[in-house]
Amino acid sequence: MSRPRIRCAIYTRKSTEEGLDQAFNSLDAQREACEAYIKSQAAEGWVLVPTAYDDGGFSGGNMDRPALQRLLAQVDAGLIDTIVVYKIDRLTRALSDFARIVERLDRRGASFVSVTQAFNTTTSMGRLTLNVLLSFAQFEREVTGERIRDKIAASKKKGMWMGGVPPLGYDLPTDAMTRALVVNEAEAEQVRTLYRLYLELGSVAALAQQLEAEGWLTRVRVSRKGNHSGGVPYSRGALFHLLKNRIYLGEIIHGELSMPGRHPAIVDPDLFEAAQQRLRAVLSSVDGPCTARVNLV
């Protein structure tokens, strides 16, 4: 009597997109190891489902991953019997997410296998071992997060730009050692013009109206994944944030603290302080916080 077929799907993941453009990358290495393991189980009826489920550039800290969601949908539809991963943390690094995944697999009588770790989720002992392992993995992830936050705070104290979208007037650092924002001269002049216009018009609302009438649009940005943002009229909230941004004084912001940055200032301190005085005057001239918010932004 022949053994029933066990339909196996391989899931691979890498947290960053670094190196994914190589001819043989981390996802390929994971898949190759999983394919070899499935072939070794051919006598048990294991067969590989040809569809690839690869999440390159997605964190294992949550389940918001397109390939994982497609894979789980196939499991729910009864089309997959076993999920095969290189290591458990490729599937998830969060204990709560792991519990939800196992529950979904159980509902369809499916399971998952790690080719580098001998675990069988069909037994209570196997699940206990997995829970312990994932608890340590989650602990390691949290400790790593704390270390990263500490490193960012220390680097900002040295005036370095530590990632994110640079404000209007600056481009990303080109020197990995100094990590200093680079002045974009054309945009820097736009920023100074916005400060002067605000002082002339007297309110953020009036400034937003004039900019829209003149056809001013926010800077267009393209993410690493090719997504476009910006290119829209300035909102009052965006203008208020720009007028309050101390980065234009050559400072770096960390939380509610500001410290000297390694990048040049692009707004004169007197011009910046005049804008702050005007903003404070608007706040103090109204009766309540709700009215202030409306008049100010």
PDB file of C-alpha atoms in Angstrom:
ATOM      1  CA  MET A   1       0.000   0.000   0.000  1.00  0.00           C
ATOM      2  CA  SER A   2       1.498   3.346  -1.058  1.00  0.00           C
ATOM      3  CA  ARG A   3       1.911   6.161   1.422  1.00  0.00           C
ATOM      4  CA  PRO A   4      -0.328   9.230   1.059  1.00  0.00           C
ATOM      5  CA  ARG A   5       1.249  12.252  -0.582  1.00  0.00           C
ATOM      6  CA  ILE A   6       2.407  15.008   1.765  1.00  0.00           C
ATOM      7  CA  ARG A   7       2.377  18.288  -0.128  1.00  0.00           C
ATOM      8  CA  CYS A   8       5.242  20.432   1.107  1.00  0.00           C
ATOM      9  CA  ALA A   9       5.691  24.180   0.589  1.00  0.00           C
ATOM     10  CA  ILE A  10       8.984  25.932   1.298  1.00  0.00           C
ATOM     11  CA  TYR A  11       8.921  29.298   3.042  1.00  0.00           C
ATOM     12  CA  THR A  12      11.993  31.569   3.066  1.00  0.00           C
ATOM     13  CA  ARG A  13      12.545  34.981   4.649  1.00  0.00           C
ATOM     14  CA  LYS A  14      15.253  37.600   5.070  1.00  0.00           C
ATOM     15  CA  SER A  15      14.813  40.694   7.218  1.00  0.00           C
ATOM     16  CA  THR A  16      16.607  43.089   4.867  1.00  0.00           C
ATOM     17  CA  GLU A  17      16.865  43.494   1.112  1.00  0.00           C
ATOM     18  CA  GLU A  18      20.661  43.586   1.295  1.00  0.00           C
ATOM     19  CA  GLY A  19      22.246  41.029  -1.034  1.00  0.00           C
ATOM     20  CA  LEU A  20      18.967  39.888  -2.609  1.00  0.00           C
ATOM     21  CA  ASP A  21      20.161  41.044  -6.025  1.00  0.00           C
ATOM     22  CA  GLN A  22      23.007  38.514  -5.968  1.00  0.00           C
ATOM     23  CA  ALA A  23      22.886  35.492  -8.271  1.00  0.00           C
ATOM     24  CA  PHE A  24      22.707  33.164  -5.245  1.00  0.00           C
ATOM     25  CA  ASN A  25      21.325  34.903  -2.192  1.00  0.00           C
ATOM     26  CA  SER A  26      20.180  33.972   1.302  1.00  0.00           C
ATOM     27  CA  LEU A  27      16.681  33.018   0.135  1.00  0.00           C
ATOM     28  CA  ASP A  28      18.175  30.718  -2.499  1.00  0.00           C
ATOM     29  CA  ALA A  29      20.373  29.051   0.121  1.00  0.00           C
ATOM     30  CA  GLN A  30      17.382  28.467   2.401  1.00  0.00           C
ATOM     31  CA  ARG A  31      15.339  27.030  -0.458  1.00  0.00           C
ATOM     32  CA  GLU A  32      18.152  24.719  -1.585  1.00  0.00           C
ATOM     33  CA  ALA A  33      18.499  23.227   1.908  1.00  0.00           C
ATOM     34  CA  CYS A  34      14.721  22.749   2.210  1.00  0.00           C
ATOM     35  CA  GLU A  35      14.475  21.115  -1.215  1.00  0.00           C
ATOM     36  CA  ALA A  36      17.233  18.658  -0.278  1.00  0.00           C
ATOM     37  CA  TYR A  37      15.387  17.779   2.937  1.00  0.00           C
ATOM     38  CA  ILE A  38      12.102  17.181   1.110  1.00  0.00           C
ATOM     39  CA  LYS A  39      13.881  14.904  -1.378  1.00  0.00           C
ATOM     40  CA  SER A  40      15.315  12.919   1.527  1.00  0.00           C
ATOM     41  CA  GLN A  41      11.754  12.272   2.718  1.00  0.00           C
ATOM     42  CA  ALA A  42      10.454  11.101  -0.671  1.00  0.00           C
ATOM     43  CA  ALA A  43       9.994   7.570   0.645  1.00  0.00           C
ATOM     44  CA  GLU A  44       7.561   9.016   3.215  1.00  0.00           C
ATOM     45  CA  GLY A  45       5.450  10.509   0.437  1.00  0.00           C
ATOM     46  CA  TRP A  46       6.800  14.060   0.627  1.00  0.00           C
ATOM     47  CA  VAL A  47       6.448  16.074  -2.594  1.00  0.00           C
ATOM     48  CA  LEU A  48       7.436  19.679  -3.242  1.00  0.00           C
ATOM     49  CA  VAL A  49       4.806  22.219  -4.229  1.00  0.00           C
ATOM     50  CA  PRO A  50       6.511  24.287  -6.968  1.00  0.00           C
ATOM     51  CA  THR A  51       5.139  27.660  -5.868  1.00  0.00           C
ATOM     52  CA  ALA A  52       7.804  29.824  -4.170  1.00  0.00           C
ATOM     53  CA  TYR A  53       6.916  31.628  -0.948  1.00  0.00           C
ATOM     54  CA  ASP A  54       9.743  34.123  -0.425  1.00  0.00           C
ATOM     55  CA  ASP A  55       9.629  37.220   1.782  1.00  0.00           C
ATOM     56  CA  GLY A  56      12.748  39.253   1.102  1.00  0.00           C
ATOM     57  CA  GLY A  57      13.091  42.408   3.175  1.00  0.00           C
ATOM     58  CA  PHE A  58      10.414  41.566   5.764  1.00  0.00           C
ATOM     59  CA  SER A  59      10.820  41.322   9.535  1.00  0.00           C
ATOM     60  CA  GLY A  60       9.915  38.159  11.378  1.00  0.00           C
ATOM     61  CA  GLY A  61       8.514  40.225  14.235  1.00  0.00           C
ATOM     62  CA  ASN A  62       5.006  40.283  12.749  1.00  0.00           C
ATOM     63  CA  MET A  63       2.866  38.431  10.208  1.00  0.00           C
ATOM     64  CA  ASP A  64       2.417  41.315   7.792  1.00  0.00           C
ATOM     65  CA  ARG A  65       4.302  39.505   5.019  1.00  0.00           C
ATOM     66  CA  PRO A  66       2.771  38.880   1.576  1.00  0.00           C
ATOM     67  CA  ALA A  67       4.316  35.474   0.875  1.00  0.00           C
ATOM     68  CA  LEU A  68       3.473  34.182   4.358  1.00  0.00           C
ATOM     69  CA  GLN A  69      -0.130  35.298   3.994  1.00  0.00           C
ATOM     70  CA  ARG A  70      -0.415  33.573   0.598  1.00  0.00           C
ATOM     71  CA  LEU A  71       1.050  30.408   2.088  1.00  0.00           C
ATOM     72  CA  LEU A  72      -1.328  30.366   5.067  1.00  0.00           C
ATOM     73  CA  ALA A  73      -4.247  30.955   2.705  1.00  0.00           C
ATOM     74  CA  GLN A  74      -3.177  27.838   0.766  1.00  0.00           C
ATOM     75  CA  VAL A  75      -3.033  25.914   4.042  1.00  0.00           C
ATOM     76  CA  ASP A  76      -6.542  27.116   4.927  1.00  0.00           C
ATOM     77  CA  ALA A  77      -7.710  25.942   1.498  1.00  0.00           C
ATOM     78  CA  GLY A  78      -6.358  22.454   2.190  1.00  0.00           C
ATOM     79  CA  LEU A  79      -3.698  22.666  -0.542  1.00  0.00           C
ATOM     80  CA  ILE A  80      -0.616  22.406   1.704  1.00  0.00           C
ATOM     81  CA  ASP A  81       0.119  19.647   4.233  1.00  0.00           C
ATOM     82  CA  THR A  82       3.511  20.738   5.565  1.00  0.00           C
ATOM     83  CA  ILE A  83       5.415  24.027   5.665  1.00  0.00           C
ATOM     84  CA  VAL A  84       9.171  23.524   5.436  1.00  0.00           C
ATOM     85  CA  VAL A  85      11.566  26.218   6.702  1.00  0.00           C
ATOM     86  CA  TYR A  86      15.329  26.416   7.111  1.00  0.00           C
ATOM     87  CA  LYS A  87      15.026  27.599  10.723  1.00  0.00           C
ATOM     88  CA  ILE A  88      12.040  28.349  12.905  1.00  0.00           C
ATOM     89  CA  ASP A  89      12.883  32.045  13.119  1.00  0.00           C
ATOM     90  CA  ARG A  90      12.422  32.271   9.327  1.00  0.00           C
ATOM     91  CA  LEU A  91       8.730  31.552   9.958  1.00  0.00           C
ATOM     92  CA  THR A  92       8.349  33.882  12.939  1.00  0.00           C
ATOM     93  CA  ARG A  93      10.310  35.457  15.793  1.00  0.00           C
ATOM     94  CA  ALA A  94       7.250  36.217  17.906  1.00  0.00           C
ATOM     95  CA  LEU A  95       5.825  33.617  20.270  1.00  0.00           C
ATOM     96  CA  SER A  96       2.277  34.953  19.932  1.00  0.00           C
ATOM     97  CA  ASP A  97       2.446  34.753  16.120  1.00  0.00           C
ATOM     98  CA  PHE A  98       3.841  31.247  16.301  1.00  0.00           C
ATOM     99  CA  ALA A  99       0.891  30.142  18.438  1.00  0.00           C
ATOM    100  CA  ARG A 100      -1.525  31.584  15.856  1.00  0.00           C
ATOM    101  CA  ILE A 101       0.281  29.857  12.988  1.00  0.00           C
ATOM    102  CA  VAL A 102       0.242  26.468  14.737  1.00  0.00           C
ATOM    103  CA  GLU A 103      -3.461  26.910  15.500  1.00  0.00           C
ATOM    104  CA  ARG A 104      -4.194  27.514  11.803  1.00  0.00           C
ATOM    105  CA  LEU A 105      -2.122  24.495  10.823  1.00  0.00           C
ATOM    106  CA  ASP A 106      -3.940  22.346  13.369  1.00  0.00           C
ATOM    107  CA  ARG A 107      -7.322  23.299  11.972  1.00  0.00           C
ATOM    108  CA  ARG A 108      -6.322  21.783   8.614  1.00  0.00           C
ATOM    109  CA  GLY A 109      -4.314  18.891  10.051  1.00  0.00           C
ATOM    110  CA  ALA A 110      -1.118  20.444   8.680  1.00  0.00           C
ATOM    111  CA  SER A 111       2.291  20.808  10.304  1.00  0.00           C
ATOM    112  CA  PHE A 112       5.653  22.446   9.749  1.00  0.00           C
ATOM    113  CA  VAL A 113       9.257  21.282   9.772  1.00  0.00           C
ATOM    114  CA  SER A 114      12.561  23.063  10.374  1.00  0.00           C
ATOM    115  CA  VAL A 115      15.311  21.357   8.392  1.00  0.00           C
ATOM    116  CA  THR A 116      18.076  22.456  10.786  1.00  0.00           C
ATOM    117  CA  GLN A 117      16.153  21.800  14.003  1.00  0.00           C
ATOM    118  CA  ALA A 118      14.500  18.490  14.805  1.00  0.00           C
ATOM    119  CA  PHE A 119      10.979  19.534  15.735  1.00  0.00           C
ATOM    120  CA  ASN A 120       7.650  17.877  15.179  1.00  0.00           C
ATOM    121  CA  THR A 121       4.631  20.053  15.932  1.00  0.00           C
ATOM    122  CA  THR A 122       2.287  17.074  16.019  1.00  0.00           C
ATOM    123  CA  THR A 123       3.462  16.094  19.534  1.00  0.00           C
ATOM    124  CA  SER A 124       2.965  17.972  22.807  1.00  0.00           C
ATOM    125  CA  MET A 125       6.664  17.615  23.681  1.00  0.00           C
ATOM    126  CA  GLY A 126       7.630  19.048  20.310  1.00  0.00           C
ATOM    127  CA  ARG A 127       5.393  22.059  20.879  1.00  0.00           C
ATOM    128  CA  LEU A 128       6.811  22.603  24.363  1.00  0.00           C
ATOM    129  CA  THR A 129      10.341  22.556  22.983  1.00  0.00           C
ATOM    130  CA  LEU A 130       9.345  24.997  20.251  1.00  0.00           C
ATOM    131  CA  ASN A 131       7.703  27.349  22.741  1.00  0.00           C
ATOM    132  CA  VAL A 132      10.890  27.419  24.825  1.00  0.00           C
ATOM    133  CA  LEU A 133      13.021  28.035  21.748  1.00  0.00           C
ATOM    134  CA  LEU A 134      10.768  30.828  20.489  1.00  0.00           C
ATOM    135  CA  SER A 135      10.714  32.431  23.930  1.00  0.00           C
ATOM    136  CA  PHE A 136      14.497  32.704  23.766  1.00  0.00           C
ATOM    137  CA  ALA A 137      14.320  33.946  20.170  1.00  0.00           C
ATOM    138  CA  GLN A 138      11.857  36.670  21.198  1.00  0.00           C
ATOM    139  CA  PHE A 139      14.068  37.592  24.164  1.00  0.00           C
ATOM    140  CA  GLU A 140      17.091  37.847  21.848  1.00  0.00           C
ATOM    141  CA  ARG A 141      15.115  40.042  19.449  1.00  0.00           C
ATOM    142  CA  GLU A 142      14.074  42.405  22.245  1.00  0.00           C
ATOM    143  CA  VAL A 143      17.646  42.642  23.574  1.00  0.00           C
ATOM    144  CA  THR A 144      18.922  43.326  20.056  1.00  0.00           C
ATOM    145  CA  GLY A 145      16.286  46.060  19.686  1.00  0.00           C
ATOM    146  CA  GLU A 146      17.473  47.675  22.920  1.00  0.00           C
ATOM    147  CA  ARG A 147      21.068  47.596  21.699  1.00  0.00           C
ATOM    148  CA  ILE A 148      20.079  49.212  18.404  1.00  0.00           C
ATOM    149  CA  ARG A 149      18.139  51.940  20.211  1.00  0.00           C
ATOM    150  CA  ASP A 150      21.123  52.601  22.486  1.00  0.00           C
ATOM    151  CA  LYS A 151      23.435  52.820  19.469  1.00  0.00           C
ATOM    152  CA  ILE A 152      21.108  55.249  17.703  1.00  0.00           C
ATOM    153  CA  ALA A 153      20.888  57.447  20.811  1.00  0.00           C
ATOM    154  CA  ALA A 154      24.685  57.468  21.204  1.00  0.00           C
ATOM    155  CA  SER A 155      25.202  58.288  17.517  1.00  0.00           C
ATOM    156  CA  LYS A 156      22.675  61.130  17.628  1.00  0.00           C
ATOM    157  CA  LYS A 157      24.509  62.598  20.615  1.00  0.00           C
ATOM    158  CA  LYS A 158      27.511  62.803  18.281  1.00  0.00           C
ATOM    159  CA  GLY A 159      25.404  64.716  15.764  1.00  0.00           C
ATOM    160  CA  MET A 160      24.946  61.885  13.250  1.00  0.00           C
ATOM    161  CA  TRP A 161      21.870  61.339  11.064  1.00  0.00           C
ATOM    162  CA  MET A 162      20.673  57.836  11.891  1.00  0.00           C
ATOM    163  CA  GLY A 163      18.223  57.067   9.141  1.00  0.00           C
ATOM    164  CA  GLY A 164      14.775  57.997   7.976  1.00  0.00           C
ATOM    165  CA  VAL A 165      13.639  60.492   5.364  1.00  0.00           C
ATOM    166  CA  PRO A 166      15.696  63.708   5.523  1.00  0.00           C
ATOM    167  CA  PRO A 167      13.721  66.952   5.791  1.00  0.00           C
ATOM    168  CA  LEU A 168      13.279  69.336   2.887  1.00  0.00           C
ATOM    169  CA  GLY A 169      16.590  71.090   2.307  1.00  0.00           C
ATOM    170  CA  TYR A 170      18.804  68.078   2.935  1.00  0.00           C
ATOM    171  CA  ASP A 171      19.819  64.852   1.209  1.00  0.00           C
ATOM    172  CA  LEU A 172      20.968  61.613   2.825  1.00  0.00           C
ATOM    173  CA  PRO A 173      24.576  61.407   4.093  1.00  0.00           C
ATOM    174  CA  THR A 174      27.205  60.366   1.570  1.00  0.00           C
ATOM    175  CA  ASP A 175      29.948  59.743   4.159  1.00  0.00           C
ATOM    176  CA  ALA A 176      29.282  56.598   6.203  1.00  0.00           C
ATOM    177  CA  MET A 177      31.765  57.706   8.870  1.00  0.00           C
ATOM    178  CA  THR A 178      30.402  61.175   9.644  1.00  0.00           C
ATOM    179  CA  ARG A 179      26.759  60.427   8.676  1.00  0.00           C
ATOM    180  CA  ALA A 180      26.162  64.149   8.178  1.00  0.00           C
ATOM    181  CA  LEU A 181      23.166  65.346   6.177  1.00  0.00           C
ATOM    182  CA  VAL A 182      24.112  66.966   2.869  1.00  0.00           C
ATOM    183  CA  VAL A 183      22.630  70.369   2.011  1.00  0.00           C
ATOM    184  CA  ASN A 184      20.413  70.438  -1.085  1.00  0.00           C
ATOM    185  CA  GLU A 185      20.976  74.057  -2.132  1.00  0.00           C
ATOM    186  CA  ALA A 186      17.813  74.421  -4.243  1.00  0.00           C
ATOM    187  CA  GLU A 187      15.603  73.003  -1.495  1.00  0.00           C
ATOM    188  CA  ALA A 188      17.435  74.979   1.191  1.00  0.00           C
ATOM    189  CA  GLU A 189      16.427  78.197  -0.570  1.00  0.00           C
ATOM    190  CA  GLN A 190      12.826  76.932  -0.646  1.00  0.00           C
ATOM    191  CA  VAL A 191      12.957  76.382   3.123  1.00  0.00           C
ATOM    192  CA  ARG A 192      14.231  79.912   3.761  1.00  0.00           C
ATOM    193  CA  THR A 193      11.521  81.279   1.469  1.00  0.00           C
ATOM    194  CA  LEU A 194       8.864  79.408   3.468  1.00  0.00           C
ATOM    195  CA  TYR A 195      10.117  80.972   6.706  1.00  0.00           C
ATOM    196  CA  ARG A 196      10.092  84.475   5.199  1.00  0.00           C
ATOM    197  CA  LEU A 197       6.641  83.992   3.676  1.00  0.00           C
ATOM    198  CA  TYR A 198       5.264  82.793   7.003  1.00  0.00           C
ATOM    199  CA  LEU A 199       6.507  85.942   8.737  1.00  0.00           C
ATOM    200  CA  GLU A 200       5.023  88.114   5.982  1.00  0.00           C
ATOM    201  CA  LEU A 201       1.608  86.398   6.007  1.00  0.00           C
ATOM    202  CA  GLY A 202       1.360  85.870   9.770  1.00  0.00           C
ATOM    203  CA  SER A 203      -0.296  82.442   9.900  1.00  0.00           C
ATOM    204  CA  VAL A 204       0.285  78.894   8.748  1.00  0.00           C
ATOM    205  CA  ALA A 205      -3.209  78.763   7.245  1.00  0.00           C
ATOM    206  CA  ALA A 206      -2.509  81.820   5.072  1.00  0.00           C
ATOM    207  CA  LEU A 207       0.858  80.358   4.081  1.00  0.00           C
ATOM    208  CA  ALA A 208      -0.753  77.057   3.022  1.00  0.00           C
ATOM    209  CA  GLN A 209      -3.338  78.922   0.937  1.00  0.00           C
ATOM    210  CA  GLN A 210      -0.742  81.014  -0.867  1.00  0.00           C
ATOM    211  CA  LEU A 211       1.502  78.015  -1.575  1.00  0.00           C
ATOM    212  CA  GLU A 212      -1.422  76.092  -3.040  1.00  0.00           C
ATOM    213  CA  ALA A 213      -2.407  79.083  -5.161  1.00  0.00           C
ATOM    214  CA  GLU A 214       1.156  79.331  -6.492  1.00  0.00           C
ATOM    215  CA  GLY A 215       1.347  75.580  -7.176  1.00  0.00           C
ATOM    216  CA  TRP A 216       3.928  74.603  -4.554  1.00  0.00           C
ATOM    217  CA  LEU A 217       4.118  70.832  -4.006  1.00  0.00           C
ATOM    218  CA  THR A 218       5.951  68.715  -1.465  1.00  0.00           C
ATOM    219  CA  ARG A 219       9.073  66.846  -2.505  1.00  0.00           C
ATOM    220  CA  VAL A 220       8.495  63.580  -4.375  1.00  0.00           C
ATOM    221  CA  ARG A 221      10.229  60.624  -2.738  1.00  0.00           C
ATOM    222  CA  VAL A 222      10.778  57.100  -4.013  1.00  0.00           C
ATOM    223  CA  SER A 223      11.295  54.281  -1.486  1.00  0.00           C
ATOM    224  CA  ARG A 224      13.662  51.360  -1.970  1.00  0.00           C
ATOM    225  CA  LYS A 225      10.669  49.301  -3.025  1.00  0.00           C
ATOM    226  CA  GLY A 226       9.752  51.841  -5.701  1.00  0.00           C
ATOM    227  CA  ASN A 227       6.787  53.379  -3.880  1.00  0.00           C
ATOM    228  CA  HIS A 228       6.193  57.088  -4.583  1.00  0.00           C
ATOM    229  CA  SER A 229       5.070  59.647  -2.017  1.00  0.00           C
ATOM    230  CA  GLY A 230       4.804  63.415  -1.886  1.00  0.00           C
ATOM    231  CA  GLY A 231       4.098  65.684  -4.829  1.00  0.00           C
ATOM    232  CA  VAL A 232       1.011  67.076  -3.093  1.00  0.00           C
ATOM    233  CA  PRO A 233       0.078  70.546  -1.777  1.00  0.00           C
ATOM    234  CA  TYR A 234       1.552  71.478   1.599  1.00  0.00           C
ATOM    235  CA  SER A 235      -0.775  70.754   4.494  1.00  0.00           C
ATOM    236  CA  ARG A 236      -0.884  73.103   7.461  1.00  0.00           C
ATOM    237  CA  GLY A 237       0.445  70.329   9.684  1.00  0.00           C
ATOM    238  CA  ALA A 238       3.454  69.768   7.417  1.00  0.00           C
ATOM    239  CA  LEU A 239       4.204  73.486   7.360  1.00  0.00           C
ATOM    240  CA  PHE A 240       3.912  73.781  11.133  1.00  0.00           C
ATOM    241  CA  HIS A 241       6.378  70.888  11.553  1.00  0.00           C
ATOM    242  CA  LEU A 242       8.774  72.486   9.058  1.00  0.00           C
ATOM    243  CA  LEU A 243       8.682  75.824  10.851  1.00  0.00           C
ATOM    244  CA  LYS A 244       9.424  74.149  14.198  1.00  0.00           C
ATOM    245  CA  ASN A 245      12.166  71.841  12.939  1.00  0.00           C
ATOM    246  CA  ARG A 246      15.463  72.614  14.689  1.00  0.00           C
ATOM    247  CA  ILE A 247      17.373  70.488  12.177  1.00  0.00           C
ATOM    248  CA  TYR A 248      17.448  73.680  10.089  1.00  0.00           C
ATOM    249  CA  LEU A 249      19.636  75.226  12.821  1.00  0.00           C
ATOM    250  CA  GLY A 250      22.209  72.458  12.365  1.00  0.00           C
ATOM    251  CA  GLU A 251      20.883  70.383  15.258  1.00  0.00           C
ATOM    252  CA  ILE A 252      19.922  66.710  15.591  1.00  0.00           C
ATOM    253  CA  ILE A 253      16.711  65.749  17.390  1.00  0.00           C
ATOM    254  CA  HIS A 254      16.410  62.745  19.685  1.00  0.00           C
ATOM    255  CA  GLY A 255      13.075  62.472  21.445  1.00  0.00           C
ATOM    256  CA  GLU A 256      12.464  65.899  22.951  1.00  0.00           C
ATOM    257  CA  LEU A 257      16.173  66.754  23.071  1.00  0.00           C
ATOM    258  CA  SER A 258      18.186  68.624  20.454  1.00  0.00           C
ATOM    259  CA  MET A 259      21.961  68.541  20.186  1.00  0.00           C
ATOM    260  CA  PRO A 260      24.577  69.935  17.803  1.00  0.00           C
ATOM    261  CA  GLY A 261      24.573  68.072  14.495  1.00  0.00           C
ATOM    262  CA  ARG A 262      27.329  67.466  11.994  1.00  0.00           C
ATOM    263  CA  HIS A 263      25.354  69.059   9.167  1.00  0.00           C
ATOM    264  CA  PRO A 264      25.339  72.786   8.326  1.00  0.00           C
ATOM    265  CA  ALA A 265      22.429  75.012   9.284  1.00  0.00           C
ATOM    266  CA  ILE A 266      20.370  76.344   6.380  1.00  0.00           C
ATOM    267  CA  VAL A 267      18.161  78.815   8.283  1.00  0.00           C
ATOM    268  CA  ASP A 268      19.606  81.849  10.036  1.00  0.00           C
ATOM    269  CA  PRO A 269      19.044  81.691  13.820  1.00  0.00           C
ATOM    270  CA  ASP A 270      17.388  85.134  13.834  1.00  0.00           C
ATOM    271  CA  LEU A 271      14.959  84.089  11.082  1.00  0.00           C
ATOM    272  CA  PHE A 272      14.181  80.852  12.915  1.00  0.00           C
ATOM    273  CA  GLU A 273      13.624  82.613  16.252  1.00  0.00           C
ATOM    274  CA  ALA A 274      11.364  85.210  14.624  1.00  0.00           C
ATOM    275  CA  ALA A 275       9.189  82.370  13.289  1.00  0.00           C
ATOM    276  CA  GLN A 276       9.072  80.759  16.744  1.00  0.00           C
ATOM    277  CA  GLN A 277       8.029  84.038  18.346  1.00  0.00           C
ATOM    278  CA  ARG A 278       5.223  84.387  15.818  1.00  0.00           C
ATOM    279  CA  LEU A 279       4.061  80.822  16.452  1.00  0.00           C
ATOM    280  CA  ARG A 280       4.078  81.438  20.211  1.00  0.00           C
ATOM    281  CA  ALA A 281       2.195  84.699  19.770  1.00  0.00           C
ATOM    282  CA  VAL A 282      -0.560  82.930  17.852  1.00  0.00           C
ATOM    283  CA  LEU A 283      -0.843  80.328  20.593  1.00  0.00           C
ATOM    284  CA  SER A 284      -1.037  82.910  23.368  1.00  0.00           C
ATOM    285  CA  SER A 285      -3.595  85.072  21.542  1.00  0.00           C
ATOM    286  CA  VAL A 286      -6.367  82.463  21.464  1.00  0.00           C
ATOM    287  CA  ASP A 287      -8.677  81.235  24.177  1.00  0.00           C
ATOM    288  CA  GLY A 288      -8.188  77.453  24.168  1.00  0.00           C
ATOM    289  CA  PRO A 289      -6.080  74.628  22.792  1.00  0.00           C
ATOM    290  CA  CYS A 290      -8.657  73.574  20.184  1.00  0.00           C
ATOM    291  CA  THR A 291      -8.969  77.105  18.803  1.00  0.00           C
ATOM    292  CA  ALA A 292      -5.194  77.456  18.853  1.00  0.00           C
ATOM    293  CA  ARG A 293      -4.753  74.342  16.777  1.00  0.00           C
ATOM    294  CA  VAL A 294      -7.219  75.550  14.155  1.00  0.00           C
ATOM    295  CA  ASN A 295      -5.724  79.056  13.878  1.00  0.00           C
ATOM    296  CA  LEU A 296      -2.147  77.852  14.014  1.00  0.00           C
ATOM    297  CA  VAL A 297      -2.179  75.032  11.489  1.00  0.00           C
TER     298      VAL A 297
END
